[in-house]
PDB file of C-alpha atoms in Angstrom:
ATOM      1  CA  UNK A 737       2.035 -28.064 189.086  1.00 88.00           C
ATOM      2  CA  UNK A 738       3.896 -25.859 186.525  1.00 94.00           C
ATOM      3  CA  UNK A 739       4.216 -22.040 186.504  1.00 96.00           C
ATOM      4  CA  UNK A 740       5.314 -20.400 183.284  1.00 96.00           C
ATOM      5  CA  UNK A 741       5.448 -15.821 183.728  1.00 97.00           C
ATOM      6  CA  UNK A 742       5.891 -14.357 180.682  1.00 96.00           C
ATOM      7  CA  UNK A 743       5.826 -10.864 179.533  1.00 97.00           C
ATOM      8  CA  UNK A 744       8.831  -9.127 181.267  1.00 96.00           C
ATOM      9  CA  UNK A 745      11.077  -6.944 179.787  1.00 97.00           C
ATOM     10  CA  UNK A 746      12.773  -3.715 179.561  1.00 98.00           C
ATOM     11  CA  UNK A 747      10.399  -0.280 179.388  1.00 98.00           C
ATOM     12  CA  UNK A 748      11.221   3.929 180.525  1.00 98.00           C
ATOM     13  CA  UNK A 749      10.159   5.029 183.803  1.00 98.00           C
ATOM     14  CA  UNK A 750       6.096   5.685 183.310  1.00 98.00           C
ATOM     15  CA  UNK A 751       5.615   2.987 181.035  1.00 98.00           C
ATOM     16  CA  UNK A 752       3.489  -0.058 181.356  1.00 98.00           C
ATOM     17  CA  UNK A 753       3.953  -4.274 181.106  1.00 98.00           C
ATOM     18  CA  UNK A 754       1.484  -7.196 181.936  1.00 98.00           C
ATOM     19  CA  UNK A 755       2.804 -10.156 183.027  1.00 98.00           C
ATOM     20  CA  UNK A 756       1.322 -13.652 182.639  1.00 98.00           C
ATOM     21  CA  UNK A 757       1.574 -16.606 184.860  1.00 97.00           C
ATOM     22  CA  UNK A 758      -0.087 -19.701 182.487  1.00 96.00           C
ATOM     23  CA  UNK A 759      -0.912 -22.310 185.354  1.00 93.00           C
ATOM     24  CA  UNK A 760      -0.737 -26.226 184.415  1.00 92.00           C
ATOM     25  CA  UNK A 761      -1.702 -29.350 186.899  1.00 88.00           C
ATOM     26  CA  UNK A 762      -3.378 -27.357 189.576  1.00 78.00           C
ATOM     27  CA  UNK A 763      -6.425 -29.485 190.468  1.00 77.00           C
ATOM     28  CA  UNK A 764      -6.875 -28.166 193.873  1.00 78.00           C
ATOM     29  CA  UNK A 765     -10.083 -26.334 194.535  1.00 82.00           C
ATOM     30  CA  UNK A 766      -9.310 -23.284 196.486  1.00 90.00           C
ATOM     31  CA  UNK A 767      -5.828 -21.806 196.485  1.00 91.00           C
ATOM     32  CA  UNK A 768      -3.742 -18.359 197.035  1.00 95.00           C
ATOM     33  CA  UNK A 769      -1.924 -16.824 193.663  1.00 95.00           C
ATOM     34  CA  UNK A 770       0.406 -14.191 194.120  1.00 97.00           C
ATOM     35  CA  UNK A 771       3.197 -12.646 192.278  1.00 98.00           C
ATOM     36  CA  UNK A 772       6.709 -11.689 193.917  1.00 98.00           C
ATOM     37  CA  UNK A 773      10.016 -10.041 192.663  1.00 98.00           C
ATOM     38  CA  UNK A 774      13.871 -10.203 193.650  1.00 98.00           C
ATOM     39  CA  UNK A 775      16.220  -7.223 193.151  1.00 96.00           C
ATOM     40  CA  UNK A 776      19.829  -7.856 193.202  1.00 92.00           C
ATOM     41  CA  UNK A 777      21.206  -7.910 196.246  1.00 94.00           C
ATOM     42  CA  UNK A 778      17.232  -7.999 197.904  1.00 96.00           C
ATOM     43  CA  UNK A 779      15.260 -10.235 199.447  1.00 96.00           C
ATOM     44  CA  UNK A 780      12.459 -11.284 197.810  1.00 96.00           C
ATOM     45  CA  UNK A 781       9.389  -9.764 198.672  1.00 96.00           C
ATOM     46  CA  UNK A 782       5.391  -9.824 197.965  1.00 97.00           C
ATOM     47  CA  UNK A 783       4.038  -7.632 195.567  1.00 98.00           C
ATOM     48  CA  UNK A 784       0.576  -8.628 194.892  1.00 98.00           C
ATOM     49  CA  UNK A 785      -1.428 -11.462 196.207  1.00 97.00           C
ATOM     50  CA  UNK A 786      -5.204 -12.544 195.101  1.00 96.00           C
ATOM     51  CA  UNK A 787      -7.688 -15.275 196.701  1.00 93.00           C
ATOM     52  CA  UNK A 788      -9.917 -18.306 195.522  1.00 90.00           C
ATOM     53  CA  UNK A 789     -12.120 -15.831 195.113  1.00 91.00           C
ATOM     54  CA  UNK A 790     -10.434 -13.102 193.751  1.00 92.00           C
ATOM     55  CA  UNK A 791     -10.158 -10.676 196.156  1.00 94.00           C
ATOM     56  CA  UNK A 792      -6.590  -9.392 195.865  1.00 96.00           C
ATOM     57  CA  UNK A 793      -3.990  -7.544 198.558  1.00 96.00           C
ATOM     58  CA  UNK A 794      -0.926  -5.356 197.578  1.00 97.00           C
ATOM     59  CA  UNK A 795       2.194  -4.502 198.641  1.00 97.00           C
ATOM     60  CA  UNK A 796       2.146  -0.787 199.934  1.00 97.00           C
ATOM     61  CA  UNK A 797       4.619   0.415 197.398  1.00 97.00           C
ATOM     62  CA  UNK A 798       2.647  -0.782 194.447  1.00 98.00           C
ATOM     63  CA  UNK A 799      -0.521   0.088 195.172  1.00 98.00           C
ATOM     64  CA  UNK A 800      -2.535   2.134 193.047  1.00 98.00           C
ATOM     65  CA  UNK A 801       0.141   0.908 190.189  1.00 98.00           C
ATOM     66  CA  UNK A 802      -0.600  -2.604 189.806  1.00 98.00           C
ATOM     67  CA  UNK A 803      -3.883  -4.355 189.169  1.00 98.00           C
ATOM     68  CA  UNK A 804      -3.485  -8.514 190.083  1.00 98.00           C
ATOM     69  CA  UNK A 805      -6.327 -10.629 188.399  1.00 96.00           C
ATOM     70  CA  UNK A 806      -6.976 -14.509 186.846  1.00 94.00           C
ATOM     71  CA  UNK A 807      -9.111 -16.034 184.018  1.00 91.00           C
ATOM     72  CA  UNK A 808      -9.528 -19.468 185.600  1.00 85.00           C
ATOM     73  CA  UNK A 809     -11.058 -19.975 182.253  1.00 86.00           C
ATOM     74  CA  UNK A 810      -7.538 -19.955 180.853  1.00 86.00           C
ATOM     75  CA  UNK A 811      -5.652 -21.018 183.823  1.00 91.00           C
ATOM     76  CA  UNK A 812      -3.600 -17.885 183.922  1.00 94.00           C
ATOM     77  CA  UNK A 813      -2.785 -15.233 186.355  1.00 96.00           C
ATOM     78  CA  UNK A 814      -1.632 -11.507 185.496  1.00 98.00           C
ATOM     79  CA  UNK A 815      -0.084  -8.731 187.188  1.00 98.00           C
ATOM     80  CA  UNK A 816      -0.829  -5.113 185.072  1.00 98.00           C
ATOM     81  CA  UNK A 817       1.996  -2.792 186.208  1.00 98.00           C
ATOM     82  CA  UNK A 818       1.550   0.439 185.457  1.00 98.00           C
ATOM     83  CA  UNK A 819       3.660   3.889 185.903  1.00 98.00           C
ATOM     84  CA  UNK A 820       6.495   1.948 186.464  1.00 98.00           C
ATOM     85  CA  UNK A 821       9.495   3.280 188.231  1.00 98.00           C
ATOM     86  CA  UNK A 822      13.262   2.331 188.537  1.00 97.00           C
ATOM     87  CA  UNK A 823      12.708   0.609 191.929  1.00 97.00           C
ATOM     88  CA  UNK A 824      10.639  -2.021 190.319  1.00 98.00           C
ATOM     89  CA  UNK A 825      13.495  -3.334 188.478  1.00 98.00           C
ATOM     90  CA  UNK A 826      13.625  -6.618 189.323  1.00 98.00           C
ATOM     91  CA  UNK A 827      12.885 -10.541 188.375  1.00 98.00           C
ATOM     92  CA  UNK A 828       9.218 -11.265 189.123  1.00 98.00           C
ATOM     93  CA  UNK A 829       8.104 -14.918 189.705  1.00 98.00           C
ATOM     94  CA  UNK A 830       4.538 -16.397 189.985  1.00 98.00           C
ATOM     95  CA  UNK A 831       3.690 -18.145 193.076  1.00 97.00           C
ATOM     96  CA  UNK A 832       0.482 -20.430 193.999  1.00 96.00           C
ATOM     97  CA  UNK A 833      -0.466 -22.434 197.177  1.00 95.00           C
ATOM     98  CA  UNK A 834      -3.342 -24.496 197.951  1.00 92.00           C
ATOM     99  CA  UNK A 835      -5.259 -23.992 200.385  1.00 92.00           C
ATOM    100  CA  UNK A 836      -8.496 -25.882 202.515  1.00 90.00           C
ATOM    101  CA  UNK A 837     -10.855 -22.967 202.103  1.00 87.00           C
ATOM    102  CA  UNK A 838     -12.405 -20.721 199.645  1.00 86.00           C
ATOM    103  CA  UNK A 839     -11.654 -17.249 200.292  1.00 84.00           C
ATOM    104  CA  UNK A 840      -8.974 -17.882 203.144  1.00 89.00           C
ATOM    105  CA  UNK A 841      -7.129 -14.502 204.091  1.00 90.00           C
ATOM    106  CA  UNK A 842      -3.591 -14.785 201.594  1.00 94.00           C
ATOM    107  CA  UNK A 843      -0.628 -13.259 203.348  1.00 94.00           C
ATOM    108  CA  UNK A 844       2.131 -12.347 200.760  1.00 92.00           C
ATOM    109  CA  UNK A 845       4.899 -14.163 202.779  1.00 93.00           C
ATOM    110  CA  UNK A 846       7.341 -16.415 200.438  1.00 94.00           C
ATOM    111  CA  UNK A 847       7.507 -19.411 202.955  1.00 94.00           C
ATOM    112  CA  UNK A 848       3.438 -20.071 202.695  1.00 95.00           C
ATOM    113  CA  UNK A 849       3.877 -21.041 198.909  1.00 96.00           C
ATOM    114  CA  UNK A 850       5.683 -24.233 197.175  1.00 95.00           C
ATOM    115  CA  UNK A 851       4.507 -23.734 193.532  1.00 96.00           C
ATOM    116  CA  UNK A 852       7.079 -21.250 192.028  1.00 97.00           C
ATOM    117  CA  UNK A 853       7.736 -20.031 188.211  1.00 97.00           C
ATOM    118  CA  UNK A 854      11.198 -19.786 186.843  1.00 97.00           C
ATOM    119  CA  UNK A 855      10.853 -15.680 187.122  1.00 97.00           C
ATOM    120  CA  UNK A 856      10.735 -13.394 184.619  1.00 97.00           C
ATOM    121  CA  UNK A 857      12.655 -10.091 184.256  1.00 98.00           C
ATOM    122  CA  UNK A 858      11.240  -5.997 184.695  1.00 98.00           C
ATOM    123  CA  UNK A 859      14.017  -3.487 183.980  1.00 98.00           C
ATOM    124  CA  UNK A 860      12.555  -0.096 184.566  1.00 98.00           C
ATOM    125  CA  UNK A 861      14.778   3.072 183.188  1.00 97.00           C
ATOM    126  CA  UNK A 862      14.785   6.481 184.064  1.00 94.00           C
TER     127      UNK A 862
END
């Protein structure tokens, strides 16, 4: 399984990115899909999480901001960030996990997922 974000990069407090996650050698049939982010000196932490069958879950400090979604048609998962702030500076990485049932309950804990992206970077300025 290979994860590949794209789309990071540097924007003014307010502004607006989309990342992409392009998803390669999955062939399991139900699965949780999240993305996470690293500041320096921070743990990493869950921003946005969806299910098998879409229905996603958000960190409380980017709700309302950030819309998670997939084409399975494309194999590719996005994360729409929107009125960005400073505190989202950070490296954002893609994350996937299969699972044994459709529409399982995905918690946005690191340790339940083994399929990682090499991260991609968000610099928010104010």
């Amino acid at each position: 399984v290979q994860l590949v974000e794209s789309g990071g990069g540097s924007v003014q407090a307010g502004g607006s990115l989309r990342l992409s996650c392009a998803v390669s050698g999955y062939t399991y049939s139900y699965y949780c899909m999240g993305w996470f982010r690293q500041a320096p000196g921070k743990e990493r932490e869950g921003v946005a999480i969806i299910n098998s069958v879409g229905v996603p879950s958000y960190a409380d400090s980017v709700k309302g901001r950030f819309t998670i979604s997939q084409d399975n048609a494309k194999n590719t998962l996005y994360l729409q960030m929107n009125s960005l702030k400073p505190e989202d500076t950070a490296i954002y990485y893609c994350a996937a996990q299969p699972v044994r049932f459709s529409g399982i309950y995905c918690r946005n804990l690191q340790s339940d997922y083994n399929y990682w992206g090499q991260g991609t970077q968000v610099t928010v300025s104010s």
